Coordinates of C-alpha atoms in Angstrom, one line a residue:
M1 CA 73.0 -13.6 -16.7
P2 CA 70.7 -16.7 -16.9
Y3 CA 68.8 -14.9 -19.7
A4 CA 72.0 -14.4 -21.6
L5 CA 72.9 -18.0 -21.2
R6 CA 69.5 -19.1 -22.4
A7 CA 69.7 -16.9 -25.4
R8 CA 73.2 -18.2 -26.2
R9 CA 72.0 -21.7 -25.9
A10 CA 68.9 -21.0 -28.1
V11 CA 71.1 -19.6 -30.8
R12 CA 73.5 -22.5 -30.6
E13 CA 70.7 -25.1 -30.9
T14 CA 69.2 -23.2 -33.8
V15 CA 72.4 -23.2 -35.9
S16 CA 73.8 -26.6 -34.8
G17 CA 73.4 -29.8 -36.7
L18 CA 73.3 -28.3 -40.2
P19 CA 75.8 -29.5 -42.8
R20 CA 78.8 -27.4 -43.8
E21 CA 77.5 -27.1 -47.4
F22 CA 74.4 -25.4 -46.1
W23 CA 76.4 -22.7 -44.4
W24 CA 78.3 -22.0 -47.6
L25 CA 75.0 -21.7 -49.4
W26 CA 73.8 -19.4 -46.6
T27 CA 76.9 -17.2 -46.9
S28 CA 76.3 -17.0 -50.7
T29 CA 72.7 -15.8 -50.0
L30 CA 73.8 -13.2 -47.5
V31 CA 76.5 -11.8 -49.7
N32 CA 74.1 -11.7 -52.6
R33 CA 71.5 -9.8 -50.6
L34 CA 74.1 -7.4 -49.1
G35 CA 74.8 -6.2 -52.7
A36 CA 71.2 -6.0 -53.8
F37 CA 71.2 -2.2 -54.6
V38 CA 69.5 -2.1 -58.0
A39 CA 66.1 -3.1 -56.7
T40 CA 66.3 -0.4 -54.0
F41 CA 67.1 2.6 -56.1
M42 CA 66.1 1.7 -59.6
A43 CA 63.1 4.1 -59.6
L44 CA 65.1 6.9 -58.1
Y45 CA 67.9 6.3 -60.7
L46 CA 65.5 6.5 -63.6
T47 CA 63.5 9.5 -62.4
L48 CA 66.1 11.6 -60.6
D49 CA 69.4 10.8 -62.3
R50 CA 68.2 10.0 -65.8
G51 CA 65.1 12.3 -65.8
Y52 CA 62.6 9.8 -67.1
S53 CA 58.9 9.9 -66.1
A54 CA 57.3 7.8 -63.4
T55 CA 55.4 5.9 -66.1
Y56 CA 58.7 4.8 -67.8
A57 CA 60.1 3.8 -64.4
G58 CA 57.0 1.7 -63.8
L59 CA 57.4 0.1 -67.2
V60 CA 61.0 -0.8 -66.5
A61 CA 60.0 -2.3 -63.1
A62 CA 57.3 -4.3 -64.8
L63 CA 59.8 -5.7 -67.4
H64 CA 62.2 -6.5 -64.6
G65 CA 59.4 -8.5 -62.9
L66 CA 58.4 -10.1 -66.2
G67 CA 61.9 -11.4 -66.6
G68 CA 61.6 -12.9 -63.2
V69 CA 58.4 -14.7 -64.1
I70 CA 59.9 -16.3 -67.2
S71 CA 63.2 -17.3 -65.5
S72 CA 61.4 -18.9 -62.5
L73 CA 60.3 -21.8 -64.8
G74 CA 63.5 -21.7 -66.9
G75 CA 65.7 -21.8 -63.8
G76 CA 63.7 -24.7 -62.4
V77 CA 64.2 -26.7 -65.6
M78 CA 67.9 -25.9 -65.6
T79 CA 68.2 -26.9 -62.0
D80 CA 66.8 -30.4 -62.8
R81 CA 68.6 -30.9 -66.1
L82 CA 72.0 -29.2 -65.6
G83 CA 72.2 -29.5 -61.9
R84 CA 72.0 -27.1 -58.9
R85 CA 75.7 -25.9 -59.0
P86 CA 75.8 -25.1 -62.8
T87 CA 72.5 -23.3 -62.6
L88 CA 73.8 -21.1 -59.7
L89 CA 77.0 -20.3 -61.6
I90 CA 75.2 -19.4 -64.8
A91 CA 72.6 -17.3 -63.0
Q92 CA 74.9 -15.4 -60.8
A93 CA 77.5 -14.8 -63.4
S94 CA 74.8 -13.5 -65.8
T95 CA 73.4 -11.3 -63.1
A96 CA 76.8 -9.7 -62.5
V97 CA 77.4 -9.0 -66.2
S98 CA 73.9 -7.6 -66.8
V99 CA 73.8 -5.4 -63.7
A100 CA 77.2 -3.9 -64.6
L101 CA 75.9 -3.3 -68.1
L102 CA 72.9 -1.5 -66.7
G103 CA 75.1 1.1 -65.3
F104 CA 76.5 2.1 -68.7
V105 CA 73.5 2.0 -71.1
H106 CA 71.6 5.3 -71.7
H107 CA 69.0 4.8 -74.4
P108 CA 65.6 4.1 -72.9
V109 CA 65.0 1.0 -75.0
A110 CA 68.4 -0.4 -74.0
I111 CA 67.7 0.3 -70.3
A112 CA 64.4 -1.5 -70.5
G113 CA 65.9 -4.4 -72.3
V114 CA 68.8 -4.8 -69.9
A115 CA 66.5 -4.5 -66.9
F116 CA 64.5 -7.4 -68.4
L117 CA 67.7 -9.4 -68.6
V118 CA 68.6 -8.5 -65.0
G119 CA 65.2 -9.7 -63.8
M120 CA 65.7 -13.0 -65.7
A121 CA 69.2 -13.6 -64.5
S122 CA 68.7 -12.7 -60.8
N123 CA 65.5 -14.8 -60.4
A124 CA 66.9 -17.9 -62.1
S125 CA 69.0 -18.8 -59.1
R126 CA 66.1 -19.1 -56.6
P127 CA 64.9 -22.6 -57.6
A128 CA 68.5 -23.9 -57.6
V129 CA 69.1 -22.5 -54.1
Q130 CA 65.9 -24.0 -52.7
A131 CA 66.4 -27.3 -54.4
M132 CA 70.0 -27.6 -53.2
M133 CA 69.0 -26.7 -49.6
A134 CA 66.4 -29.5 -49.8
D135 CA 69.0 -31.9 -51.1
I136 CA 71.6 -31.3 -48.4
V137 CA 69.4 -30.8 -45.3
R138 CA 67.6 -33.6 -43.5
P139 CA 63.8 -33.4 -43.6
E140 CA 63.4 -32.7 -39.9
D141 CA 65.8 -29.7 -40.2
R142 CA 64.4 -28.1 -43.3
I143 CA 62.1 -25.6 -41.5
R144 CA 65.0 -24.4 -39.5
A145 CA 67.3 -24.2 -42.5
F146 CA 64.7 -22.3 -44.6
S147 CA 64.1 -19.9 -41.7
L148 CA 67.9 -19.2 -41.4
N149 CA 68.1 -18.6 -45.1
Y150 CA 65.1 -16.2 -45.0
W151 CA 66.8 -14.4 -42.1
A152 CA 70.0 -14.0 -44.2
I153 CA 67.9 -12.6 -47.1
N154 CA 66.3 -10.0 -44.9
L155 CA 69.4 -9.1 -42.9
G156 CA 71.3 -8.6 -46.2
F157 CA 68.4 -6.5 -47.7
A158 CA 68.2 -4.3 -44.6
V159 CA 71.9 -3.5 -44.7
S160 CA 71.9 -3.0 -48.5
S161 CA 68.8 -0.7 -48.3
M162 CA 70.6 1.6 -45.9
A163 CA 73.9 1.5 -47.9
A164 CA 72.1 2.1 -51.2
G165 CA 71.0 5.6 -50.1
F166 CA 74.6 6.6 -49.3
I167 CA 76.0 5.1 -52.4
A168 CA 73.4 6.8 -54.6
E169 CA 74.5 10.2 -53.2
V170 CA 78.0 9.5 -54.6
S171 CA 77.3 7.6 -57.8
Y172 CA 74.5 5.4 -59.0
R173 CA 76.9 3.7 -61.4
A174 CA 79.1 2.8 -58.4
G175 CA 76.0 1.0 -56.9
F176 CA 75.6 -1.1 -60.1
L177 CA 79.3 -2.0 -60.1
I178 CA 79.4 -2.9 -56.4
E179 CA 76.3 -5.2 -56.9
A180 CA 77.9 -6.8 -59.9
G181 CA 81.1 -7.4 -58.0
M182 CA 79.4 -9.0 -55.0
T183 CA 77.2 -11.2 -57.2
M184 CA 80.3 -12.4 -59.0
A185 CA 81.9 -13.1 -55.6
C186 CA 78.9 -15.3 -54.9
A187 CA 79.5 -17.2 -58.2
I188 CA 83.1 -17.7 -57.2
L189 CA 82.1 -18.9 -53.8
V190 CA 79.7 -21.4 -55.3
F191 CA 82.4 -22.6 -57.7
L192 CA 85.0 -23.1 -55.0
R193 CA 82.9 -24.4 -52.0
L194 CA 79.6 -25.9 -53.1
P195 CA 79.6 -29.5 -54.6
E196 CA 76.8 -30.6 -56.8
S197 CA 73.8 -32.0 -54.8
K198 CA 71.5 -33.2 -57.5
P199 CA 70.4 -36.8 -56.7
A200 CA 71.7 -39.5 -59.0
E201 CA 69.2 -40.3 -61.7
T202 CA 69.6 -44.1 -61.6
V203 CA 70.6 -46.6 -59.0
K204 CA 71.8 -49.9 -60.5
T205 CA 72.9 -52.6 -58.1
A206 CA 73.5 -56.2 -59.0
G207 CA 70.5 -58.4 -58.0
V208 CA 68.2 -55.4 -57.4
S209 CA 65.0 -54.9 -59.4
E210 CA 65.1 -52.3 -62.2
K211 CA 61.9 -51.0 -60.6
L212 CA 64.0 -49.5 -57.9
A213 CA 65.9 -47.3 -60.3
A214 CA 65.3 -43.6 -59.4
V215 CA 63.0 -41.7 -61.6
S216 CA 65.1 -39.6 -64.1
D217 CA 64.4 -35.9 -64.5
S218 CA 63.1 -36.6 -68.1
S219 CA 59.9 -38.1 -66.5
V220 CA 59.2 -34.9 -64.6
S221 CA 58.3 -32.1 -67.0
L222 CA 56.5 -28.8 -66.6
G223 CA 53.4 -30.7 -67.7
T224 CA 53.9 -33.0 -64.8
V225 CA 53.9 -30.0 -62.4
L226 CA 50.8 -28.5 -64.0
R227 CA 48.9 -31.8 -63.8
D228 CA 49.8 -32.1 -60.1
G229 CA 46.5 -30.7 -58.7
R230 CA 47.5 -30.7 -55.1
F231 CA 50.8 -28.8 -55.7
M232 CA 49.1 -26.3 -58.1
S233 CA 46.7 -25.6 -55.3
V234 CA 49.6 -24.7 -53.1
V235 CA 50.9 -22.4 -55.9
G236 CA 47.5 -20.7 -56.1
L237 CA 47.4 -20.2 -52.3
S238 CA 51.0 -19.0 -52.4
F239 CA 50.0 -16.4 -55.0
L240 CA 47.2 -15.1 -52.8
V241 CA 49.5 -14.8 -49.8
A242 CA 52.2 -13.1 -51.9
L243 CA 49.6 -10.7 -53.2
I244 CA 48.9 -9.6 -49.6
F245 CA 52.5 -9.2 -48.6
Q246 CA 53.3 -7.2 -51.7
Q247 CA 51.0 -4.4 -50.4
G248 CA 53.7 -3.5 -47.8
A249 CA 55.9 -2.1 -50.6
I250 CA 53.1 -1.1 -53.0
G251 CA 49.7 -0.3 -51.5
L252 CA 50.9 1.0 -48.1
P253 CA 53.2 3.8 -49.4
V254 CA 50.5 5.0 -51.8
A255 CA 47.8 4.9 -49.2
M256 CA 50.0 6.7 -46.6
G257 CA 50.9 9.4 -49.2
E258 CA 47.3 10.0 -50.0
A259 CA 46.6 10.2 -46.2
G260 CA 49.2 13.0 -45.8
F261 CA 52.0 11.0 -44.4
T262 CA 55.6 11.8 -45.6
P263 CA 58.0 9.4 -47.2
A264 CA 60.1 9.5 -44.0
E265 CA 57.1 8.4 -41.9
Y266 CA 56.5 5.5 -44.3
G267 CA 60.2 4.6 -44.0
M268 CA 59.8 4.6 -40.2
A269 CA 56.8 2.3 -40.3
I270 CA 58.1 -0.2 -42.9
A271 CA 61.5 -0.4 -41.1
V272 CA 59.7 -2.3 -38.4
N273 CA 59.3 -5.1 -40.8
G274 CA 63.0 -5.6 -41.4
V275 CA 63.9 -5.1 -37.7
L276 CA 61.4 -7.7 -36.5
I277 CA 62.5 -10.3 -39.0
V278 CA 66.1 -9.9 -38.0
V279 CA 65.3 -10.0 -34.3
L280 CA 62.5 -12.6 -34.2
Q281 CA 63.3 -15.0 -37.0
I282 CA 65.5 -17.3 -34.9
P283 CA 63.3 -17.5 -31.8
V284 CA 60.1 -17.9 -33.8
T285 CA 61.8 -20.7 -35.8
R286 CA 62.5 -22.5 -32.5
F287 CA 58.9 -22.2 -31.6
I288 CA 57.4 -23.4 -34.9
E289 CA 60.0 -25.9 -36.0
H290 CA 58.1 -29.1 -34.9
R291 CA 54.6 -27.8 -34.9
D292 CA 51.7 -28.7 -37.2
P293 CA 52.4 -26.9 -40.6
R294 CA 48.7 -26.9 -41.4
R295 CA 47.9 -24.7 -38.4
L296 CA 51.0 -22.5 -39.1
L297 CA 49.9 -21.9 -42.7
V298 CA 46.3 -21.2 -41.7
I299 CA 47.2 -18.8 -38.9
S300 CA 49.9 -17.0 -40.9
S301 CA 47.4 -16.4 -43.8
L302 CA 44.9 -15.0 -41.4
L303 CA 47.4 -12.8 -39.7
A304 CA 48.6 -11.5 -43.0
G305 CA 45.2 -10.6 -44.2
Y306 CA 43.9 -9.1 -41.0
G307 CA 47.2 -7.4 -40.3
F308 CA 46.8 -5.4 -43.5
G309 CA 43.0 -5.1 -42.9
L310 CA 43.7 -3.3 -39.6
T311 CA 45.5 -0.6 -41.6
A312 CA 42.1 0.8 -42.4
F313 CA 41.7 1.8 -38.8
A314 CA 45.2 3.2 -38.3
G315 CA 45.4 6.9 -38.2
S316 CA 49.0 7.5 -37.0
V317 CA 52.5 6.3 -37.7
G318 CA 52.5 4.3 -34.4
A319 CA 49.2 2.6 -35.3
I320 CA 50.5 1.7 -38.7
A321 CA 53.7 0.3 -37.2
L322 CA 51.6 -2.0 -35.0
T323 CA 49.8 -3.3 -38.1
V324 CA 53.2 -3.9 -39.7
C325 CA 54.1 -6.0 -36.6
V326 CA 51.1 -8.2 -37.1
W327 CA 51.7 -9.1 -40.8
T328 CA 55.5 -9.3 -40.3
L329 CA 54.9 -12.1 -37.7
A330 CA 52.8 -13.8 -40.4
E331 CA 55.6 -13.4 -42.9
I332 CA 58.2 -14.9 -40.4
V333 CA 56.0 -18.0 -39.9
N334 CA 54.7 -18.4 -43.5
A335 CA 57.9 -18.2 -45.5
P336 CA 59.8 -21.2 -44.2
T337 CA 56.7 -23.3 -43.6
Q338 CA 55.4 -22.8 -47.1
T339 CA 58.8 -23.5 -48.6
G340 CA 59.0 -26.7 -46.6
L341 CA 55.6 -27.7 -47.9
V342 CA 56.8 -27.3 -51.5
V343 CA 59.7 -29.6 -50.8
R344 CA 57.4 -32.2 -49.3
L345 CA 55.2 -32.2 -52.4
S346 CA 58.1 -32.3 -54.9
P347 CA 59.4 -35.5 -56.4
L348 CA 63.1 -36.0 -55.8
H349 CA 64.2 -35.4 -59.4
G350 CA 61.7 -32.7 -60.0
R351 CA 62.6 -30.3 -57.2
G352 CA 63.9 -27.6 -59.6
R353 CA 60.8 -27.5 -61.7
Y354 CA 58.5 -27.5 -58.6
Q355 CA 60.5 -24.8 -56.9
G356 CA 60.5 -22.8 -60.1
M357 CA 56.7 -22.9 -60.3
Y358 CA 56.4 -21.9 -56.6
T359 CA 58.9 -19.0 -57.2
M360 CA 56.8 -17.9 -60.2
S361 CA 53.7 -17.5 -58.0
W362 CA 55.6 -14.7 -56.1
S363 CA 56.9 -13.2 -59.4
V364 CA 53.4 -13.0 -60.8
A365 CA 52.1 -11.5 -57.6
A366 CA 54.7 -8.8 -57.9
L367 CA 53.2 -8.0 -61.3
V368 CA 49.6 -8.1 -60.4
A369 CA 49.8 -6.4 -57.0
P370 CA 50.6 -2.9 -58.4
L371 CA 47.7 -3.1 -60.8
M372 CA 45.3 -4.3 -58.2
S373 CA 46.3 -1.8 -55.5
G374 CA 46.3 1.2 -57.9
F375 CA 42.9 0.3 -59.3
V376 CA 41.2 -0.3 -55.9
I377 CA 42.7 2.8 -54.3
D378 CA 41.8 5.1 -57.3
R379 CA 38.3 3.7 -57.7
F380 CA 37.1 2.8 -54.2
G381 CA 39.7 4.1 -51.7
A382 CA 42.5 2.6 -49.5
E383 CA 40.0 1.2 -47.0
W384 CA 38.6 -1.1 -49.7
L385 CA 42.1 -2.4 -50.4
W386 CA 42.7 -3.3 -46.8
G387 CA 39.3 -5.0 -46.6
L388 CA 40.2 -6.9 -49.7
C389 CA 43.4 -8.1 -48.1
A390 CA 41.4 -9.4 -45.1
V391 CA 39.1 -11.3 -47.5
V392 CA 42.1 -12.8 -49.5
G393 CA 43.8 -13.8 -46.3
T394 CA 40.7 -15.6 -45.1
V395 CA 40.3 -17.4 -48.4
A396 CA 44.0 -18.5 -48.3
G397 CA 43.6 -19.7 -44.7
L398 CA 40.6 -21.8 -45.5
G399 CA 42.3 -23.2 -48.6
Y400 CA 45.4 -24.3 -46.6
G401 CA 43.1 -25.8 -43.9
A402 CA 41.4 -28.0 -46.6
L403 CA 44.5 -28.8 -48.6
M404 CA 46.7 -29.9 -45.7
R405 CA 44.3 -32.6 -44.6
R406 CA 45.4 -34.5 -47.8
V407 CA 49.1 -34.0 -47.3
P408 CA 50.8 -37.1 -45.7
E409 CA 53.1 -36.7 -42.7
E410 CA 56.8 -36.4 -43.6
K411 CA 59.1 -39.0 -42.1
P412 CA 62.6 -38.2 -40.8
A413 CA 65.4 -39.1 -43.2
E414 CA 66.3 -42.3 -41.3
Q415 CA 62.7 -43.6 -41.4
I416 CA 62.1 -43.1 -45.1
E417 CA 61.4 -46.4 -46.9
P418 CA 61.6 -47.2 -50.6
T419 CA 58.3 -46.8 -52.5
E420 CA 58.5 -50.4 -53.9
P421 CA 59.9 -53.5 -52.2
I422 CA 63.3 -54.8 -53.2
E423 CA 63.0 -58.1 -55.0
P424 CA 65.0 -60.8 -53.4
I425 CA 68.3 -61.7 -55.0
E426 CA 68.2 -65.0 -56.8
P427 CA 70.7 -67.5 -55.4
T428 CA 73.5 -68.4 -57.8
E429 CA 75.4 -71.6 -58.4
P430 CA 78.2 -72.0 -55.9
T431 CA 81.6 -71.6 -57.4
E432 CA 85.0 -72.9 -56.4
P433 CA 86.9 -70.4 -54.2
V434 CA 89.6 -68.5 -56.0
E435 CA 93.0 -68.4 -54.3
P436 CA 94.5 -64.9 -54.3
A437 CA 97.7 -64.4 -56.1
A438 CA 100.8 -64.3 -54.0
G439 CA 101.3 -60.8 -52.5
A440 CA 97.9 -59.6 -53.5
L441 CA 96.6 -59.1 -50.0
E442 CA 99.6 -56.9 -49.1
Q443 CA 98.7 -54.6 -52.0
I444 CA 95.1 -53.9 -50.8
P445 CA 95.1 -50.6 -49.0
E446 CA 93.5 -50.5 -45.5
R447 CA 90.1 -48.8 -45.2
S448 CA 90.0 -46.0 -42.7
A449 CA 87.0 -45.4 -40.4
S450 CA 86.2 -42.1 -42.1
G451 CA 85.7 -43.6 -45.6
P452 CA 87.5 -45.2 -48.5

């Protein structure tokens, strides 16, 4: 009983203190991932249901990923210019329409084109979600918020992956339509419950220097992001880490197939990843929430690299499952910590563009990883791929260790001070007091304690 009480208290402390808007955004993420069927059975749909070759299925997957690369930057620009809420509405509504259309097109060129549109639309919402989360959550709570959002993503994906198999047995088109419907439900939820969180572009107060006016989004361009050497270093390191994690869905099944393992055995091993994330994300979040992010990023990079590196010595499903445990722990720690670092390095009115560039690092990794793993396995063998993962993880860990020495500590929200001092208000000439008109005081409404 004491253990149950401690567990209940831990969960309550983990979810408490976050604003209501965050939970609506969290719900939207969960619903969206619960309906993410297309990514799960696209290859099976094209090869088994439509009868296309594996090469064509790979081309469609690449075009889907290319759309995501392009929209990562486009979605970031839209997030800063149009706002978080409009970008979410446009992205989710476009995703719903394009996914539904994908279930009805038959010509191979049309399928490839619509898949590209789906990739663009579905990825465009990510910078807006991350920027809105950074807007509405206090700095000291962001790691916890990003962890809970990541937990929702994996919980939804785990459920949708299981449901996709049953739906595909009935009708692939039904899967497309269900995903379209659930994505449109997310758009409606955003429209009804989520207010715009984009910070005001200017602050004009009588007697306050114009220097204190907030920087408008026009001063933060993609060129600004690219010239930010410290942030682009984070993007490069993020790409290396993403390249490692992609091997769980790309290099690992190919290597296990060549080693004589069945698809069912690969499914058993990789299922450990989703189960551990769902079970451990909340307790691990409590453990890392107030710890040094530099150490967390270094340790998670090393765990990712050497977790996959140990696969070279795994000769059974159980041993492979143990290696999955190692790099899954790295994933649990790395994802929220790295997202929090991106927020720390992003200017207030450039969060969309910065988040878009960060998201693009994962999209590019999704394109490069299949080429890299296939080339290395075919030319040198799977053992070299796992050794390369260990090397890449080491490089990423050293890079984070060097980079984080130059990152200033982040202050809690109530301790943040303006970047430039407020100029004193010049005294004005005294004026004669003005007597209020008769009855005017009675017409002024009382101000409640909760607001105007």
